[in-house]
Coordinates of C-alpha atoms and ligand atoms in Angstrom, one line a residue:
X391 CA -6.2 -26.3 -21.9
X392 CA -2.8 -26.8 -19.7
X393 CA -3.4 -23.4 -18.4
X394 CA -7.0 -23.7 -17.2
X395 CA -6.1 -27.0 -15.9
X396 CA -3.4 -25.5 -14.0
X397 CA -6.0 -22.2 -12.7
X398 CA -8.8 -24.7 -11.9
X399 CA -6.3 -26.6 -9.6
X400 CA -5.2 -23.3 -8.0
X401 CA -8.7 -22.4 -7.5
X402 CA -10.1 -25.4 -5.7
X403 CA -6.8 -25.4 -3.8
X404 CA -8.0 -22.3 -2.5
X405 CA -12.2 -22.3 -2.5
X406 CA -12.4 -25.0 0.0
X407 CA -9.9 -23.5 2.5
X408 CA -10.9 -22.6 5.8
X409 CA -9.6 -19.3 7.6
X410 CA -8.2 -21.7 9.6
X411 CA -5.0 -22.1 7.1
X412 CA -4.4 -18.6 7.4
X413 CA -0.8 -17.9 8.2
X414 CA 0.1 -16.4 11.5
X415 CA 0.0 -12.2 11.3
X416 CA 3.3 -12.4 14.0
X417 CA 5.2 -11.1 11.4
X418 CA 3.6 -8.6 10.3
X419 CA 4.7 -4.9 10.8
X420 CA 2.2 -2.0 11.6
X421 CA 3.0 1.4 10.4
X422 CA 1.4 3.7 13.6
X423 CA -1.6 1.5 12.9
X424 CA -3.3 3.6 15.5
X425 CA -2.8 6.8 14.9
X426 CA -4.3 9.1 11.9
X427 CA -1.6 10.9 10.1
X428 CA -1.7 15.1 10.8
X429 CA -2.8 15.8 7.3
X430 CA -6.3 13.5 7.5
X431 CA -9.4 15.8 7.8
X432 CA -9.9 14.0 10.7
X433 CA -7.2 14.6 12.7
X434 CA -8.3 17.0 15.0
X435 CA -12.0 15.4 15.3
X436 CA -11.8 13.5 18.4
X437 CA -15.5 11.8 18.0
X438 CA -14.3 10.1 14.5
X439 CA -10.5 9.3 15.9
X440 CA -12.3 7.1 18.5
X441 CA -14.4 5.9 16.2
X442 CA -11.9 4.8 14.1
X443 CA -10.4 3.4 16.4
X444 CA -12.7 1.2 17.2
X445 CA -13.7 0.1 14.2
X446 CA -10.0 -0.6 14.0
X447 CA -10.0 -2.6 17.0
X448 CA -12.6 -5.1 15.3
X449 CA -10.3 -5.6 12.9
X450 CA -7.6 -6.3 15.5
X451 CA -10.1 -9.0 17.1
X452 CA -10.1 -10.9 13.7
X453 CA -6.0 -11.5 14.4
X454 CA -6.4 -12.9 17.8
X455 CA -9.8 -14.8 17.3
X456 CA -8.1 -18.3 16.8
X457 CA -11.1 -18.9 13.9
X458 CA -10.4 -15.5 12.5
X459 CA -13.3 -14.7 11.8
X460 CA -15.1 -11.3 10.6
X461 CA -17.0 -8.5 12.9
X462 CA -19.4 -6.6 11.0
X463 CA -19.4 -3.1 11.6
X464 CA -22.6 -1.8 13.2
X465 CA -22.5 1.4 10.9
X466 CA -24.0 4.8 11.8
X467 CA -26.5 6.9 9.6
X468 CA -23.8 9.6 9.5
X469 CA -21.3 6.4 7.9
X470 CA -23.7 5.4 5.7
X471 CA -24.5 9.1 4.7
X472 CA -20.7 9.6 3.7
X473 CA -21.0 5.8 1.6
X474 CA -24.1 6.9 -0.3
X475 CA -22.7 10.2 -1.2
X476 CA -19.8 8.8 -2.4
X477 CA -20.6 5.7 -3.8
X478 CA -23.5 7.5 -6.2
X479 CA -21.0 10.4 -7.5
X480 CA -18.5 8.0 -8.4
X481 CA -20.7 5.4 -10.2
X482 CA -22.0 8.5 -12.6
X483 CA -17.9 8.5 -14.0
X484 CA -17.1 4.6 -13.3
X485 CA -20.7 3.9 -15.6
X486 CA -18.4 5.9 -18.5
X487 CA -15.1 5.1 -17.4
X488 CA -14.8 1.5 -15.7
X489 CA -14.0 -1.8 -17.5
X490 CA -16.7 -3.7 -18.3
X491 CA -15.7 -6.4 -15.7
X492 CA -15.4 -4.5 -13.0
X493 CA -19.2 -3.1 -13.2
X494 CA -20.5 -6.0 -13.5
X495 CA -18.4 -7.5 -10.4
X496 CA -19.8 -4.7 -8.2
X497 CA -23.2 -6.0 -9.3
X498 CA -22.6 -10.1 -8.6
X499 CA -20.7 -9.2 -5.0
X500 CA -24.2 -6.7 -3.8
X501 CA -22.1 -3.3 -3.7
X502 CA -25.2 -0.6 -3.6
X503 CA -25.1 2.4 -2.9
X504 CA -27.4 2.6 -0.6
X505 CA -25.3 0.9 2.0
X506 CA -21.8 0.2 3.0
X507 CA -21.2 -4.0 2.4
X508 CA -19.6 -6.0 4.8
X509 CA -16.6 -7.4 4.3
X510 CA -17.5 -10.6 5.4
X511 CA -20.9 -10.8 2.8
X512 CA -18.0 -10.0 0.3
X513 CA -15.7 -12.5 0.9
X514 CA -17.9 -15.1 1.0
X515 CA -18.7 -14.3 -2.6
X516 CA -15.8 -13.9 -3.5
X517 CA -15.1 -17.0 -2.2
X518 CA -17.9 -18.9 -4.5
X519 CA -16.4 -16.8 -7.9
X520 CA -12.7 -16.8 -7.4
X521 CA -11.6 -18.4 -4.2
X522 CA -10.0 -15.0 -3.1
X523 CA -11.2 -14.0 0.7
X524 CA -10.6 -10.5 2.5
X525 CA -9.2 -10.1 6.2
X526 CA -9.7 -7.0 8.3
X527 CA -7.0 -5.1 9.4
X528 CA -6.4 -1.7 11.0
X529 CA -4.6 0.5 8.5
X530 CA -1.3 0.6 6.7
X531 CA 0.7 -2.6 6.9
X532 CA 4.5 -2.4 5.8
X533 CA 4.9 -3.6 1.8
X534 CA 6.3 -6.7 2.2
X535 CA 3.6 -7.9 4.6
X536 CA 0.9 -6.4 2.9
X537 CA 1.5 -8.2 -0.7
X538 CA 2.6 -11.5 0.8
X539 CA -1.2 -12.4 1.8
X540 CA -1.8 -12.0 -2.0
X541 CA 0.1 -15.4 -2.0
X542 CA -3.0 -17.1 0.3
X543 CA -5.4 -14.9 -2.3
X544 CA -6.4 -12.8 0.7
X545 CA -7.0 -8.8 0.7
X546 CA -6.2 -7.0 3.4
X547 CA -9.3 -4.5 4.4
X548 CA -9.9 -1.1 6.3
X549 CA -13.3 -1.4 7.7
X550 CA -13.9 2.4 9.0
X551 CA -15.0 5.0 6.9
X552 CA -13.1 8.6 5.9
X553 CA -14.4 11.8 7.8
X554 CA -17.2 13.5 6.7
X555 CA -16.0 17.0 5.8
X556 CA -14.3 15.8 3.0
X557 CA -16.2 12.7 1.1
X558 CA -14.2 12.9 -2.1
X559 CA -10.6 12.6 -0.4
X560 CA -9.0 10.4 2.5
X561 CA -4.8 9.8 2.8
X562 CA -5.3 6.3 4.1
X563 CA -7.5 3.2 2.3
X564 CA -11.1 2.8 4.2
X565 CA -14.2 0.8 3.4
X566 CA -14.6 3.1 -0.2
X567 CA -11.3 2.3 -1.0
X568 CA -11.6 -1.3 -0.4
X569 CA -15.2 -2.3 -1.1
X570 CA -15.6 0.4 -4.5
X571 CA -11.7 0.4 -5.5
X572 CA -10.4 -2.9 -4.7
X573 CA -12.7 -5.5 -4.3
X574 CA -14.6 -6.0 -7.0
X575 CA -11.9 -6.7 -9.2
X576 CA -11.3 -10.2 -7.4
X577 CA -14.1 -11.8 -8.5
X578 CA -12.0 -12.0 -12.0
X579 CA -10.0 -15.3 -11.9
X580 CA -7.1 -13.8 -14.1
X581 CA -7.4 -11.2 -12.1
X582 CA -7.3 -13.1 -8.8
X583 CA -4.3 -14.9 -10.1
X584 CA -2.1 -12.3 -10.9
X585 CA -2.5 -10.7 -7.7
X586 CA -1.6 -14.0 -6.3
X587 CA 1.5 -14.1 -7.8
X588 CA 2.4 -10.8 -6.7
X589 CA 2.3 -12.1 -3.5
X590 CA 4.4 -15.3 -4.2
X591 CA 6.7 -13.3 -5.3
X592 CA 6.4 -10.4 -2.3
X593 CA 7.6 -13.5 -0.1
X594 CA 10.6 -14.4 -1.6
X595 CA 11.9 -10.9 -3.4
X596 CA 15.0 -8.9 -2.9
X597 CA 14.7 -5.6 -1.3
X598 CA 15.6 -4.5 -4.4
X599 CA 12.5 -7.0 -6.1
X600 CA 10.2 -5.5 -3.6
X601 CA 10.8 -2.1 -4.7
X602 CA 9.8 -3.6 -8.1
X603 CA 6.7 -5.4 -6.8
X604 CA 5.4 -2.3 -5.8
X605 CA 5.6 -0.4 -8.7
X606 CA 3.5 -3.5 -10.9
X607 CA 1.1 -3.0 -8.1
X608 CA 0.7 0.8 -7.9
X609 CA 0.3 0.6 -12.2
X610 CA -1.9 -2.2 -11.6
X611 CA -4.1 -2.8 -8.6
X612 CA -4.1 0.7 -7.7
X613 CA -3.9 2.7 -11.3
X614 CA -4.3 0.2 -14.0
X615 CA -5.7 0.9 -17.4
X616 CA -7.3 -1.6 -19.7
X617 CA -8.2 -1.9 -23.3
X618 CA -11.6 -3.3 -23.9
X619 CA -13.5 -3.3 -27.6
X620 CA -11.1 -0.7 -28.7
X621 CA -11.5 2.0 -25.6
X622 CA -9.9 2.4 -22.7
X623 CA -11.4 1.3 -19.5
X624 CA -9.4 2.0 -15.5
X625 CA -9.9 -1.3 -13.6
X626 CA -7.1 0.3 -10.7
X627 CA -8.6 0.8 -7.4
X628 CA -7.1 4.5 -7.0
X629 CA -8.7 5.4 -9.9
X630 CA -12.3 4.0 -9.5
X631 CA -12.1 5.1 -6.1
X632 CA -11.3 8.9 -6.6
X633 CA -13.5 10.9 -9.1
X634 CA -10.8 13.3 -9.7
X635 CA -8.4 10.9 -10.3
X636 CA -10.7 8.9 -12.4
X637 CA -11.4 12.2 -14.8
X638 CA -8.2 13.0 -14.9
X639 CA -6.9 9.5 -16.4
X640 CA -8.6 10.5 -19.3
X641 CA -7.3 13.8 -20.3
X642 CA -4.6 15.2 -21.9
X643 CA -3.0 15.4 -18.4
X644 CA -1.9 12.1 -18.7
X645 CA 0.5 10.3 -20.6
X646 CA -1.5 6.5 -21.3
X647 CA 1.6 3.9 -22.4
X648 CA 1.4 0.6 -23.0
X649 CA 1.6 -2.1 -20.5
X650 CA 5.5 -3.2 -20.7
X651 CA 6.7 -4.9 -17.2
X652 CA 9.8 -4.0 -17.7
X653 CA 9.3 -0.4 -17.9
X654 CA 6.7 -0.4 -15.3
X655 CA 8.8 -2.1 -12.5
X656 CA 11.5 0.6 -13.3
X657 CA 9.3 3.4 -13.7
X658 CA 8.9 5.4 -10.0
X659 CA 5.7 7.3 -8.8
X660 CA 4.5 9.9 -6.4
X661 CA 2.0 9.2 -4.5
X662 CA 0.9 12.5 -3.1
X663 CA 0.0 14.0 -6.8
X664 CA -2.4 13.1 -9.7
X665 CA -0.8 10.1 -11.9
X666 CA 1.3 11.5 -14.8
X667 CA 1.8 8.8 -16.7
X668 CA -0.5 5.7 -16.7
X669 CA 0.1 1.8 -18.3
X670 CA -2.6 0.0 -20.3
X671 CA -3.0 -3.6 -20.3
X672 CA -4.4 -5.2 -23.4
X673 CA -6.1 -8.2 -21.5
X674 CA -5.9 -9.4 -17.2
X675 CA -4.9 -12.8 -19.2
X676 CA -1.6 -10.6 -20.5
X677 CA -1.3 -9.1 -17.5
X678 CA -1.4 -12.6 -15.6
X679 CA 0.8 -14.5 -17.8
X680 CA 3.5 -11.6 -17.6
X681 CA 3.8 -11.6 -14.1
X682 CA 3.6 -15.0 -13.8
X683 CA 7.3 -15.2 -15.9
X684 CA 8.4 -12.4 -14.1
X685 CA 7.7 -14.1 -10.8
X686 CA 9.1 -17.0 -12.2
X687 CA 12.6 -15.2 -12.6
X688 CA 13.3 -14.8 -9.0
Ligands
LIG1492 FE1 -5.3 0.5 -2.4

């Protein structure tokens, strides 16, 4: 009872703010925001690198727009061809292998996949279920800065959309990553508030915290396993955003351990290869509570 007290409060705390509270972006550090790293299939594709671009440079207007508020992308067929090919191939695994709560959250926040969403149709939805909100931003944003907008229960959000010779793969987050890993998953208050509290925590760590931080997130947000009426479900956004590695959490390939903080925050990861070894959490109430000590500790 003292806890949902205590999540109601945070909740309307956070449901009626404005983007007007948001915190300055001054401090924030860009990692060559602009430019695509050599090894994206887009590289040398000069049409998509402007058009990247400038998608990315709505994203950049939502910074210096004093009401920060969100530009919708106009998208193009050929964008919204890339979205519907991916988007249907990986619902046909996610159907078998996502939790429970994330299907249905793609289905209360209007992810199709006929179209790409907006990102500012999904955070006003996400508003109305969970108080979280999403901001646009260009690309890569150092850690530190990235998980300490958790703490004002805002996502950070590519808006552009990977290149179209390769529909299945892209090296940095964009619109699939966000809107079909991410997103959806914020609609869960537990959920919500965990991520939260990784970014209370992002603001006040130790380098050496950080480090930490990081790892919870990457076996979380990004490859997090859940148990749900006895099977194992992904809920991670780098799972349920990548059919290979989505497949490949379930095979032998794979060493699935149980959630324990303490080994997670110590154990490292490579984030160029499929996931080795993956952490299941038994409930996001478990997962929220534990990081809410752990936070607690700094
Ligand atoms: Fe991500």
């Amino acid at each position: 009872m003292l806890e949902q007290t205590a999540t109601a409060k945070t909740q309307s705390a956070f449901t009626n703010n404005s983007n007007a509270d948001m915190p300055e972006f001054e401090d924030m550090q860009f990692e060559k925001i602009n430019q695509l790293a050599l090894d994206h299939p887009g590289a040398s594709d000069e049409k998509y690198r402007t058009r990247r671009d400038y998608i990315a440079s709505l994203s950049k207007h939502f910074r210096e727009d004093s009401e920060h508020k969100i530009v919708d992308v106009d998208y193009t067929p050929e964008e919204q061809r890339i979205w519907q090919i991916v988007a249907t191939n990986l619902e046909k695994v996610q159907e078998r292998r996502a939790s429970k709560i994330y299907l249905e959250a793609k289905k209360k926040l209007g992810i199709r996949n006929e179209r790409i969403p907006q990102l500012s149709e999904m955070s006003k939805r996400l508003g109305e279920l969970s108080g979280f909100r999403l901001a646009p931003i260009e690309g890569l944003v150092e850690t530190r800065a990235f998980l300490s907008w958790l703490a004002y229960r805002t996502m950070l959000c590519t808006q552009y959309i990977r290149h179209a010779s390769r529909p299945e793969y892209t090296p940095e987050p964009d619109i699939v990553h966000e809107a079909i890993g991410h997103i959806p998953m914020f609609t869960n208050p537990d959920f919500a508030d965990f991520s939260q509290f990784i970014g209370h925590g992002a603001r006040i760590a130790t380098n050496e915290q950080l480090e930490e931080l990081g790892r919870l997130y990457w076996f979380t947000v990004e490859f997090g396993l859940v148990e749900e009426a006895g099977e194992i479900k992904a809920y991670g956004a780098g799972l349920l955003s990548s059919f290979g590695e989505l497949e490949n959490a379930f095979t032998d390939n794979v060493e699935r351990r149980p959630f324990d903080l303490e080994r997670v925050i110590n154990t490292t990861y490579d984030y160029s290869d499929m996931q080795p070894v993956l952490y299941v959490i038994s409930s996001y109430e478990y997962l929220k509570e534990t990081t809410r000590k752990y936070i607690e500790s700094f």
